[in-house]
Short mmCIF file of C-alpha atoms in Angstrom, two decimals:
data_model
loop_
_atom_site.label_atom_id
_atom_site.label_comp_id
_atom_site.label_asym_id
_atom_site.label_seq_id
_atom_site.Cartn_x
_atom_site.Cartn_y
_atom_site.Cartn_z
CA MET Y 686 -8.47 5.08 50.62
CA THR Y 687 -7.58 1.42 50.30
CA VAL Y 688 -8.16 -0.07 46.86
CA LEU Y 689 -9.16 -3.72 47.19
CA GLU Y 690 -10.55 -4.64 43.83
CA LYS Y 691 -9.11 -4.47 40.38
CA SER Y 692 -12.24 -5.42 38.52
CA THR Y 693 -14.97 -4.20 36.21
CA ILE Y 694 -18.02 -2.28 37.34
CA ILE Y 695 -20.31 -5.28 36.81
CA GLY Y 696 -19.69 -8.96 36.13
CA LYS Y 697 -21.95 -11.81 35.02
CA GLU Y 698 -22.75 -12.93 38.58
CA SER Y 699 -23.66 -9.40 39.59
CA LEU Y 700 -25.79 -8.86 36.48
CA LEU Y 701 -27.91 -11.93 37.25
CA LEU Y 702 -28.20 -10.84 40.87
CA LEU Y 703 -29.21 -7.33 39.85
CA LEU Y 704 -31.84 -8.56 37.37
CA SER Y 705 -33.40 -10.87 39.95
CA ILE Y 706 -33.57 -8.02 42.47
CA LEU Y 707 -35.19 -5.67 39.95
CA GLY Y 708 -37.74 -8.33 39.06
CA PHE Y 709 -38.52 -8.90 42.73
CA LEU Y 710 -38.97 -5.17 43.38
CA LEU Y 711 -41.25 -4.70 40.37
CA TYR Y 712 -43.41 -7.63 41.46
CA SER Y 713 -43.47 -6.41 45.06
CA LEU Y 714 -44.50 -2.88 44.24
CA SER Y 715 -47.14 -3.94 41.72
CA LEU Y 716 -48.56 -6.36 44.29
CA CYS Y 717 -48.74 -3.58 46.88
CA VAL Y 718 -50.43 -1.19 44.46
CA ILE Y 719 -53.08 -3.77 43.54
CA TYR Y 720 -53.97 -4.97 47.02
CA PHE Y 721 -53.40 -1.98 49.30
CA GLU Y 722 -55.99 0.77 49.65
CA GLU Y 723 -54.57 4.20 48.93
CA LYS Y 724 -55.17 7.89 49.22
CA SER Y 725 -53.94 10.04 46.37
CA ILE Y 726 -50.44 11.40 46.73
CA THR Y 727 -49.53 14.92 45.71
CA ARG Y 728 -46.47 17.11 45.84
CA GLU Y 729 -47.94 18.78 48.91
CA ASN Y 730 -48.33 15.62 50.99
CA PHE Y 731 -45.37 13.59 49.70
CA PHE Y 732 -42.92 15.17 52.13
CA LEU Y 733 -45.34 14.66 55.02
CA ILE Y 734 -45.79 10.99 54.13
CA PHE Y 735 -42.03 10.51 53.94
CA VAL Y 736 -41.57 12.16 57.33
CA ASP Y 737 -44.33 9.98 58.75
CA CYS Y 738 -42.55 6.93 57.37
CA LEU Y 739 -39.39 8.01 59.15
CA ALA Y 740 -41.38 8.44 62.34
CA PHE Y 741 -42.99 5.01 61.86
CA PHE Y 742 -39.64 3.28 61.61
CA TYR Y 743 -38.26 5.45 64.37
CA TYR Y 744 -40.69 4.38 67.05
CA SER Y 745 -41.03 0.87 65.63
CA ALA Y 746 -37.62 0.16 67.05
CA TYR Y 747 -38.45 2.30 70.08
CA LEU Y 748 -36.28 5.38 70.57
CA ILE Y 749 -32.78 5.79 69.15
CA VAL Y 750 -31.53 6.29 72.69
CA MET Y 751 -32.82 2.87 73.69
CA ALA Y 752 -31.33 1.34 70.55
CA LEU Y 753 -27.98 2.81 71.52
CA PHE Y 754 -28.40 1.59 75.07
CA PHE Y 755 -29.09 -1.98 73.96
CA ASN Y 756 -26.51 -1.85 71.18
CA GLU Y 757 -23.77 -3.79 72.90
CA ASN Y 758 -26.08 -6.13 74.78
CA TYR Y 759 -29.10 -7.45 72.90
CA ASN Y 760 -30.44 -9.30 75.90
CA LYS Y 761 -33.55 -11.42 76.21
CA THR Y 762 -35.90 -8.52 76.97
CA SER Y 763 -34.74 -5.56 74.89
CA GLY Y 764 -36.64 -6.50 71.72
CA THR Y 765 -39.83 -7.19 73.66
CA PHE Y 766 -39.48 -3.94 75.58
CA SER Y 767 -39.12 -2.00 72.32
CA LEU Y 768 -42.27 -3.66 70.95
CA ILE Y 769 -44.31 -2.84 74.06
CA ILE Y 770 -43.31 0.82 73.94
CA SER Y 771 -44.04 0.95 70.20
CA LEU Y 772 -47.51 -0.55 70.63
CA LEU Y 773 -48.28 1.86 73.47
CA VAL Y 774 -47.25 4.88 71.39
CA PHE Y 775 -49.12 3.63 68.34
CA PHE Y 776 -52.44 2.97 70.05
CA VAL Y 777 -52.29 5.95 72.42
CA LEU Y 778 -52.17 8.06 69.25
CA GLU Y 779 -55.17 6.12 67.94
CA ILE Y 780 -57.40 6.54 70.99
CA SER Y 781 -56.33 10.19 71.28
CA GLY Y 782 -57.98 10.95 67.97
CA PHE Y 783 -54.98 10.94 65.64
CA ASN Y 784 -56.40 7.97 63.65
CA SER Y 785 -52.95 6.39 63.36
CA VAL Y 786 -54.38 3.04 62.22
CA ASP Y 787 -56.39 4.55 59.38
CA TYR Y 788 -53.52 6.72 58.26
CA LEU Y 789 -51.12 3.79 58.23
CA LEU Y 790 -53.44 1.51 56.27
CA GLN Y 791 -54.25 4.25 53.76
CA HIS Y 792 -50.60 4.93 53.01
CA LEU Y 793 -49.05 1.47 52.97
CA VAL Y 794 -47.72 1.76 49.41
CA HIS Y 795 -46.44 5.26 50.01
CA MET Y 796 -44.58 4.06 53.09
CA ALA Y 797 -43.29 1.02 51.22
CA VAL Y 798 -41.82 3.33 48.56
CA ALA Y 799 -40.38 5.59 51.25
CA SER Y 800 -38.85 2.53 52.91
CA LEU Y 801 -37.13 1.66 49.62
CA VAL Y 802 -35.67 5.17 49.55
CA LEU Y 803 -34.45 4.81 53.13
CA GLY Y 804 -32.94 1.41 52.41
CA ASN Y 805 -31.13 2.71 49.33
CA LEU Y 806 -29.76 5.73 51.17
CA LEU Y 807 -28.49 3.54 54.00
CA ALA Y 808 -26.93 1.05 51.57
CA LEU Y 809 -25.22 3.87 49.66
CA TRP Y 810 -23.87 5.38 52.88
CA CYS Y 811 -22.51 2.00 53.99
CA TYR Y 812 -20.82 1.43 50.63
CA VAL Y 813 -19.18 4.86 50.46
CA ARG Y 814 -18.06 4.52 54.07
CA SER Y 815 -16.53 1.10 53.40
CA LEU Y 816 -14.21 2.46 50.70
CA SER Y 817 -11.97 3.96 53.36
CA LEU Y 818 -11.83 0.87 55.57
CA PRO Y 819 -8.68 -1.25 55.97
CA LEU Y 820 -8.57 -4.72 54.42
CA ASN Y 821 -9.11 -6.57 57.71
CA GLU Y 822 -12.51 -4.88 58.17
CA ILE Y 823 -13.86 -5.78 54.73
CA ASN Y 824 -16.29 -8.63 54.05
CA PRO Y 825 -13.99 -11.40 52.65
CA LYS Y 826 -16.71 -12.49 50.20
CA THR Y 827 -16.49 -9.17 48.35
CA ILE Y 828 -12.73 -8.98 47.95
CA GLY Y 829 -11.89 -9.21 44.25
CA LYS Y 830 -15.52 -8.80 43.23
CA ASP Y 831 -16.88 -6.09 40.95
CA THR Y 832 -18.41 -2.83 42.15
CA ILE Y 833 -22.07 -3.80 41.73
CA TYR Y 834 -21.59 -7.09 43.59
CA CYS Y 835 -19.89 -5.27 46.47
CA TYR Y 836 -22.68 -2.70 46.64
CA LEU Y 837 -25.42 -5.34 46.59
CA MET Y 838 -23.83 -7.77 49.05
CA GLY Y 839 -22.09 -5.25 51.33
CA ARG Y 840 -18.38 -4.63 51.82
CA GLU Y 841 -18.72 -4.53 55.59
CA VAL Y 842 -20.29 -7.20 57.80
CA ARG Y 843 -21.25 -5.10 60.85
CA PRO Y 844 -21.29 -1.39 59.97
CA ARG Y 845 -21.91 0.98 62.85
CA LEU Y 846 -23.56 4.37 62.61
CA PHE Y 847 -21.30 7.03 64.14
CA GLY Y 848 -19.04 4.17 65.16
CA TYR Y 849 -21.50 2.90 67.75
CA LEU Y 850 -24.98 1.86 66.59
CA ASP Y 851 -24.94 -1.66 65.13
CA LEU Y 852 -26.98 -1.13 61.95
CA LYS Y 853 -27.60 -4.80 61.22
CA MET Y 854 -29.11 -5.47 64.63
CA TYR Y 855 -31.00 -2.18 64.74
CA VAL Y 856 -32.57 -2.49 61.27
CA ASN Y 857 -33.52 -6.10 62.04
CA ARG Y 858 -35.45 -4.78 65.04
CA VAL Y 859 -37.13 -2.19 62.81
CA CYS Y 860 -38.14 -5.01 60.47
CA VAL Y 861 -39.77 -7.38 62.96
CA VAL Y 862 -41.35 -4.77 65.22
CA SER Y 863 -42.86 -2.95 62.22
CA ALA Y 864 -44.36 -6.23 60.97
CA VAL Y 865 -46.01 -6.79 64.37
CA LEU Y 866 -47.39 -3.23 64.33
CA LEU Y 867 -48.94 -3.79 60.91
CA ASP Y 868 -50.50 -7.06 62.05
CA CYS Y 869 -51.94 -5.34 65.12
CA ALA Y 870 -53.33 -2.56 62.92
CA PHE Y 871 -55.11 -5.17 60.76
CA LEU Y 872 -56.62 -6.86 63.81
CA TYR Y 873 -57.67 -3.50 65.23
CA ARG Y 874 -59.46 -2.63 62.02
CA GLU Y 875 -61.20 -6.01 61.87
CA PHE Y 876 -62.46 -6.01 65.47
CA VAL Y 877 -62.70 -2.48 66.83
CA ARG Y 878 -63.86 -0.65 63.72
CA ASN Y 879 -66.39 -3.26 62.56
CA TRP Y 880 -67.87 -4.81 65.69
CA THR Y 881 -70.65 -2.18 65.92
CA LEU Y 882 -72.01 -3.02 62.45
CA GLN Y 883 -75.20 -5.08 62.75
CA SER Y 884 -74.43 -7.02 59.59
CA TYR Y 885 -70.82 -7.63 60.55
CA VAL Y 886 -69.63 -11.23 60.39
CA VAL Y 887 -66.27 -12.29 61.76
CA ASN Y 888 -63.86 -13.34 59.03
CA LYS Y 889 -62.64 -16.58 60.61
CA SER Y 890 -60.06 -17.33 57.89
CA PHE Y 891 -58.49 -13.90 58.31
CA ILE Y 892 -58.35 -14.32 62.09
CA ILE Y 893 -56.63 -17.70 61.79
CA ILE Y 894 -54.10 -16.47 59.23
CA GLU Y 895 -53.47 -13.32 61.27
CA ILE Y 896 -52.96 -15.19 64.55
CA MET Y 897 -50.43 -17.50 62.91
CA HIS Y 898 -48.72 -14.54 61.28
CA ILE Y 899 -48.50 -12.47 64.43
CA ILE Y 900 -47.08 -15.43 66.39
CA PHE Y 901 -44.42 -15.78 63.70
CA CYS Y 902 -43.52 -12.08 63.83
CA LEU Y 903 -43.68 -11.88 67.63
CA ASP Y 904 -41.22 -14.76 67.81
CA GLY Y 905 -38.74 -12.66 65.85
CA VAL Y 906 -39.07 -9.88 68.41
CA VAL Y 907 -38.96 -11.99 71.57
CA THR Y 908 -35.97 -14.05 70.37
CA GLU Y 909 -34.10 -11.10 68.85
CA TYR Y 910 -31.05 -11.94 70.98
CA THR Y 911 -30.52 -15.18 69.01
CA PHE Y 912 -30.06 -13.18 65.79
CA GLU Y 913 -26.63 -12.18 67.06
CA TYR Y 914 -25.43 -15.79 66.58
CA SER Y 915 -26.91 -16.33 63.12
CA LEU Y 916 -24.83 -16.86 60.00
CA GLU Y 917 -26.44 -13.78 58.46
CA THR Y 918 -25.31 -11.54 61.31
CA GLN Y 919 -21.81 -12.90 61.72
CA LYS Y 920 -20.78 -13.62 58.12
CA GLU Y 921 -23.05 -11.86 55.59
CA GLY Y 922 -22.31 -8.30 54.47
CA PHE Y 923 -24.65 -5.37 55.08
CA GLY Y 924 -25.33 -3.93 51.63
CA TYR Y 925 -28.24 -3.10 49.36
CA ILE Y 926 -29.90 -6.53 49.66
CA CYS Y 927 -29.76 -6.50 53.44
CA SER Y 928 -30.68 -2.84 53.94
CA VAL Y 929 -33.53 -2.60 51.42
CA GLY Y 930 -34.72 -6.12 52.28
CA TYR Y 931 -35.17 -5.29 55.96
CA PHE Y 932 -37.01 -2.03 55.32
CA ILE Y 933 -39.44 -3.43 52.71
CA TYR Y 934 -40.02 -6.76 54.51
CA PRO Y 935 -42.82 -5.60 56.88
CA PHE Y 936 -44.94 -4.40 53.95
CA LEU Y 937 -44.37 -7.48 51.80
CA ILE Y 938 -44.78 -10.16 54.46
CA THR Y 939 -48.17 -8.75 55.49
CA THR Y 940 -49.74 -8.74 52.01
CA VAL Y 941 -51.46 -12.11 52.54
CA PRO Y 942 -53.30 -11.31 55.82
CA TYR Y 943 -54.21 -7.86 54.49
CA HIS Y 944 -55.53 -9.43 51.29
CA PHE Y 945 -57.74 -11.73 53.42
CA LEU Y 946 -58.93 -8.69 55.36
CA LEU Y 947 -59.84 -6.60 52.32
CA THR Y 948 -61.43 -9.34 50.21
CA LYS Y 949 -63.10 -11.06 53.20
CA THR Y 950 -61.83 -14.37 51.86
CA GLU Y 951 -63.18 -17.45 53.60
CA LEU Y 952 -61.20 -20.66 53.19
CA ALA Y 953 -62.76 -24.06 52.54
CA THR Y 954 -63.33 -25.93 55.79
CA TRP Y 955 -60.88 -28.72 54.89
CA LYS Y 956 -58.03 -26.20 54.46
CA ILE Y 957 -58.18 -24.84 58.02
CA PRO Y 958 -56.82 -27.91 59.89
CA ILE Y 959 -54.13 -28.40 57.23
CA ILE Y 960 -52.71 -24.87 57.45
CA VAL Y 961 -52.94 -24.89 61.26
CA PHE Y 962 -51.09 -28.22 61.35
CA LEU Y 963 -48.42 -26.97 58.96
CA PHE Y 964 -47.92 -23.84 61.03
CA ILE Y 965 -47.76 -25.56 64.42
CA VAL Y 966 -45.32 -28.26 63.27
CA GLY Y 967 -43.28 -25.72 61.30
CA PHE Y 968 -43.12 -23.29 64.20
CA LEU Y 969 -42.05 -26.00 66.65
CA LEU Y 970 -39.33 -27.20 64.27
CA TYR Y 971 -38.13 -23.65 63.68
CA ARG Y 972 -38.11 -22.56 67.32
CA ILE Y 973 -36.74 -25.80 68.86
CA ALA Y 974 -33.99 -26.01 66.24
CA ASN Y 975 -32.95 -22.39 66.71
CA ASN Y 976 -33.00 -22.76 70.50
CA GLN Y 977 -30.79 -25.84 70.26
CA LYS Y 978 -28.38 -23.99 67.98
CA TYR Y 979 -28.30 -20.92 70.23
CA ASN Y 980 -27.70 -22.97 73.38
CA PHE Y 981 -24.91 -24.82 71.58
CA LYS Y 982 -23.27 -21.54 70.58
CA VAL Y 983 -23.30 -20.11 74.09
CA ASN Y 984 -22.40 -23.38 75.83
CA VAL Y 985 -20.51 -25.77 73.54
CA LEU Y 986 -19.48 -28.04 76.41
CA LYS Y 987 -23.02 -28.69 77.65
CA PRO Y 988 -23.31 -32.38 78.68
CA GLY Y 989 -25.11 -34.68 76.27
CA VAL Y 990 -24.65 -32.48 73.20
CA LYS Y 991 -23.02 -34.26 70.26
CA PHE Y 992 -20.74 -32.40 67.89
CA ILE Y 993 -17.88 -32.92 65.46
CA PRO Y 994 -14.71 -30.96 66.24
CA THR Y 995 -12.95 -29.02 63.49
CA GLU Y 996 -9.58 -27.39 63.02
CA ILE Y 997 -11.23 -23.97 63.11
CA LYS Y 998 -11.00 -22.12 66.43
CA ASN Y 999 -14.36 -22.35 68.25
CA GLY Y 1000 -15.69 -24.16 65.18
CA LYS Y 1001 -17.73 -27.22 66.15
CA LEU Y 1002 -20.46 -28.86 64.05
CA LEU Y 1003 -23.65 -29.60 65.98
CA CYS Y 1004 -25.15 -33.03 65.28
CA SER Y 1005 -27.44 -33.41 68.27
CA GLY Y 1006 -31.19 -32.96 68.74
CA LEU Y 1007 -33.01 -31.97 65.54
CA TRP Y 1008 -29.64 -31.15 64.00
CA GLY Y 1009 -28.77 -34.82 64.18
CA PHE Y 1010 -31.58 -35.71 61.75
CA VAL Y 1011 -31.21 -33.01 59.08
CA ARG Y 1012 -28.78 -30.17 58.43
CA HIS Y 1013 -31.38 -27.40 58.33
CA PRO Y 1014 -34.39 -28.24 60.53
CA ASN Y 1015 -34.99 -24.50 61.04
CA TYR Y 1016 -35.27 -23.97 57.27
CA LEU Y 1017 -37.79 -26.82 57.04
CA GLY Y 1018 -39.86 -25.18 59.77
CA ASP Y 1019 -39.66 -21.86 57.91
CA ILE Y 1020 -40.89 -23.46 54.68
CA MET Y 1021 -43.85 -25.14 56.41
CA MET Y 1022 -44.90 -21.86 58.01
CA TYR Y 1023 -44.65 -19.92 54.76
CA ILE Y 1024 -46.82 -22.51 53.01
CA SER Y 1025 -49.42 -22.19 55.78
CA PHE Y 1026 -49.51 -18.40 55.30
CA THR Y 1027 -50.80 -18.84 51.74
CA GLY Y 1028 -53.99 -20.42 53.04
CA LEU Y 1029 -53.43 -22.99 50.29
CA THR Y 1030 -54.84 -20.43 47.86
CA ILE Y 1031 -53.72 -19.55 44.34
CA THR Y 1032 -53.58 -15.76 44.44
CA ALA Y 1033 -51.01 -13.08 43.65
CA PRO Y 1034 -50.31 -12.30 47.34
CA ALA Y 1035 -49.75 -16.01 48.03
CA ILE Y 1036 -46.72 -15.90 45.74
CA MET Y 1037 -44.89 -13.70 48.23
CA PRO Y 1038 -44.46 -16.30 51.04
CA LEU Y 1039 -43.82 -19.03 48.46
CA MET Y 1040 -40.87 -17.04 47.12
CA GLU Y 1041 -39.09 -17.82 50.39
CA ILE Y 1042 -38.92 -21.52 49.51
CA PRO Y 1043 -36.44 -21.32 46.57
CA PHE Y 1044 -34.52 -18.72 48.58
CA LEU Y 1045 -34.08 -21.12 51.51
CA ILE Y 1046 -33.21 -24.03 49.22
CA HIS Y 1047 -30.58 -21.90 47.49
CA ARG Y 1048 -29.29 -20.75 50.85
CA SER Y 1049 -28.91 -24.33 52.05
CA ILE Y 1050 -26.88 -25.14 48.92
CA ARG Y 1051 -24.72 -22.07 49.46
CA ASP Y 1052 -24.23 -22.93 53.15
CA ASN Y 1053 -23.11 -26.44 52.21
CA LYS Y 1054 -20.54 -25.04 49.77
CA LEU Y 1055 -19.20 -22.50 52.26
CA CYS Y 1056 -18.97 -25.05 55.08
CA LYS Y 1057 -17.18 -27.53 52.83
CA GLU Y 1058 -14.58 -24.89 51.98
CA LYS Y 1059 -14.25 -23.80 55.61
CA TYR Y 1060 -14.22 -27.11 57.50
CA GLY Y 1061 -12.81 -29.51 54.88
CA TYR Y 1062 -12.55 -33.10 56.13
CA ALA Y 1063 -14.61 -32.33 59.27
CA TRP Y 1064 -17.52 -31.29 57.05
CA GLU Y 1065 -17.26 -34.58 55.12
CA LYS Y 1066 -17.51 -36.47 58.41
CA TYR Y 1067 -20.50 -34.34 59.37
CA THR Y 1068 -22.34 -34.98 56.07
CA GLU Y 1069 -21.75 -38.72 56.48
CA LYS Y 1070 -23.44 -38.56 59.87
CA VAL Y 1071 -26.20 -36.06 58.91
CA LYS Y 1072 -26.94 -37.04 55.30
CA TYR Y 1073 -30.14 -35.14 54.59
CA ILE Y 1074 -30.71 -31.40 54.22
CA PHE Y 1075 -34.43 -30.91 54.96
CA ILE Y 1076 -36.36 -34.19 55.12
CA PRO Y 1077 -34.85 -37.53 56.29
CA ARG Y 1078 -34.58 -40.16 53.51
CA ILE Y 1079 -35.99 -37.71 50.95
CA TYR Y 1080 -33.83 -34.58 50.59
#
């Protein structure tokens, strides 16, 4: 075993990180318990629920065989194909009398807890496995750091199960496909189960929020292939934060639309055009910016694209299109969409999407620091040309 760190078990940076994670988990679970309908859980049905959770995540990413097949080539159709198969399996079970939608919605908290267990087990396995890796396969950001920091952030960037299955890409697929399945379950409950009621009135606010939300999640599935070129995939480690975050994400991100469904909340008329505008503009910024970045990555020499060369091999700084106005147009689009998901309401579930805003701001600050260290003078030239981070002439 290669010993890389000569440090304490936990340092100040790791302690703050650990406390923030614990606070986030406590808030998340309490939010789920308050706003999700539940059936009682006993010792007899706990194992069954856990197995069902495994099955849910299993077919959410389609079959393991297909995941292995697409492992080395996440092309432009594999994520969509997995989603189609998952939806077919899910709703064939429903119409066959297995009541898969009801079961899922009645055990959301139980599955969220089971997903935390799965995420922790996977993170622990990755950490233990990484202890025997050579230095050149270790995440450089964890070298010299304490044990807790390494466990949280991940000592390996792209761990592979059995040496083949890319866990980061696979668990990302689990995350986004599961979120779409939950959204579809909500819509199914709203339309199919209630349309026969004579007194039933369509919840227009829920429908609008849900449509925006499902477009956002579907985009993550359809454009899965672009995730391969993201900073998170190529540079960030796969540890506790990444593993647990992916598994719990589908349950947390859907708390707002499910809250609208349960409480039958109707938004004030003046709020509807505002949130729709925020979402449309945010989505266009997010998707166009990411497409421009992806196309630049795969074809740096494309005519008409402006960039600043660096001394790093294959390292060029894009300053064309939306990236010529601000440094993170995709983050700005993300923030606008997350604000729209709140419905401009002041409720406990609305806090969840708003928590993404400080995260993205902090990430932009961290990206700036990392790029300055990596590119040096080239980054200074880039920041002179692209001065603003999110909004031109403001920030």
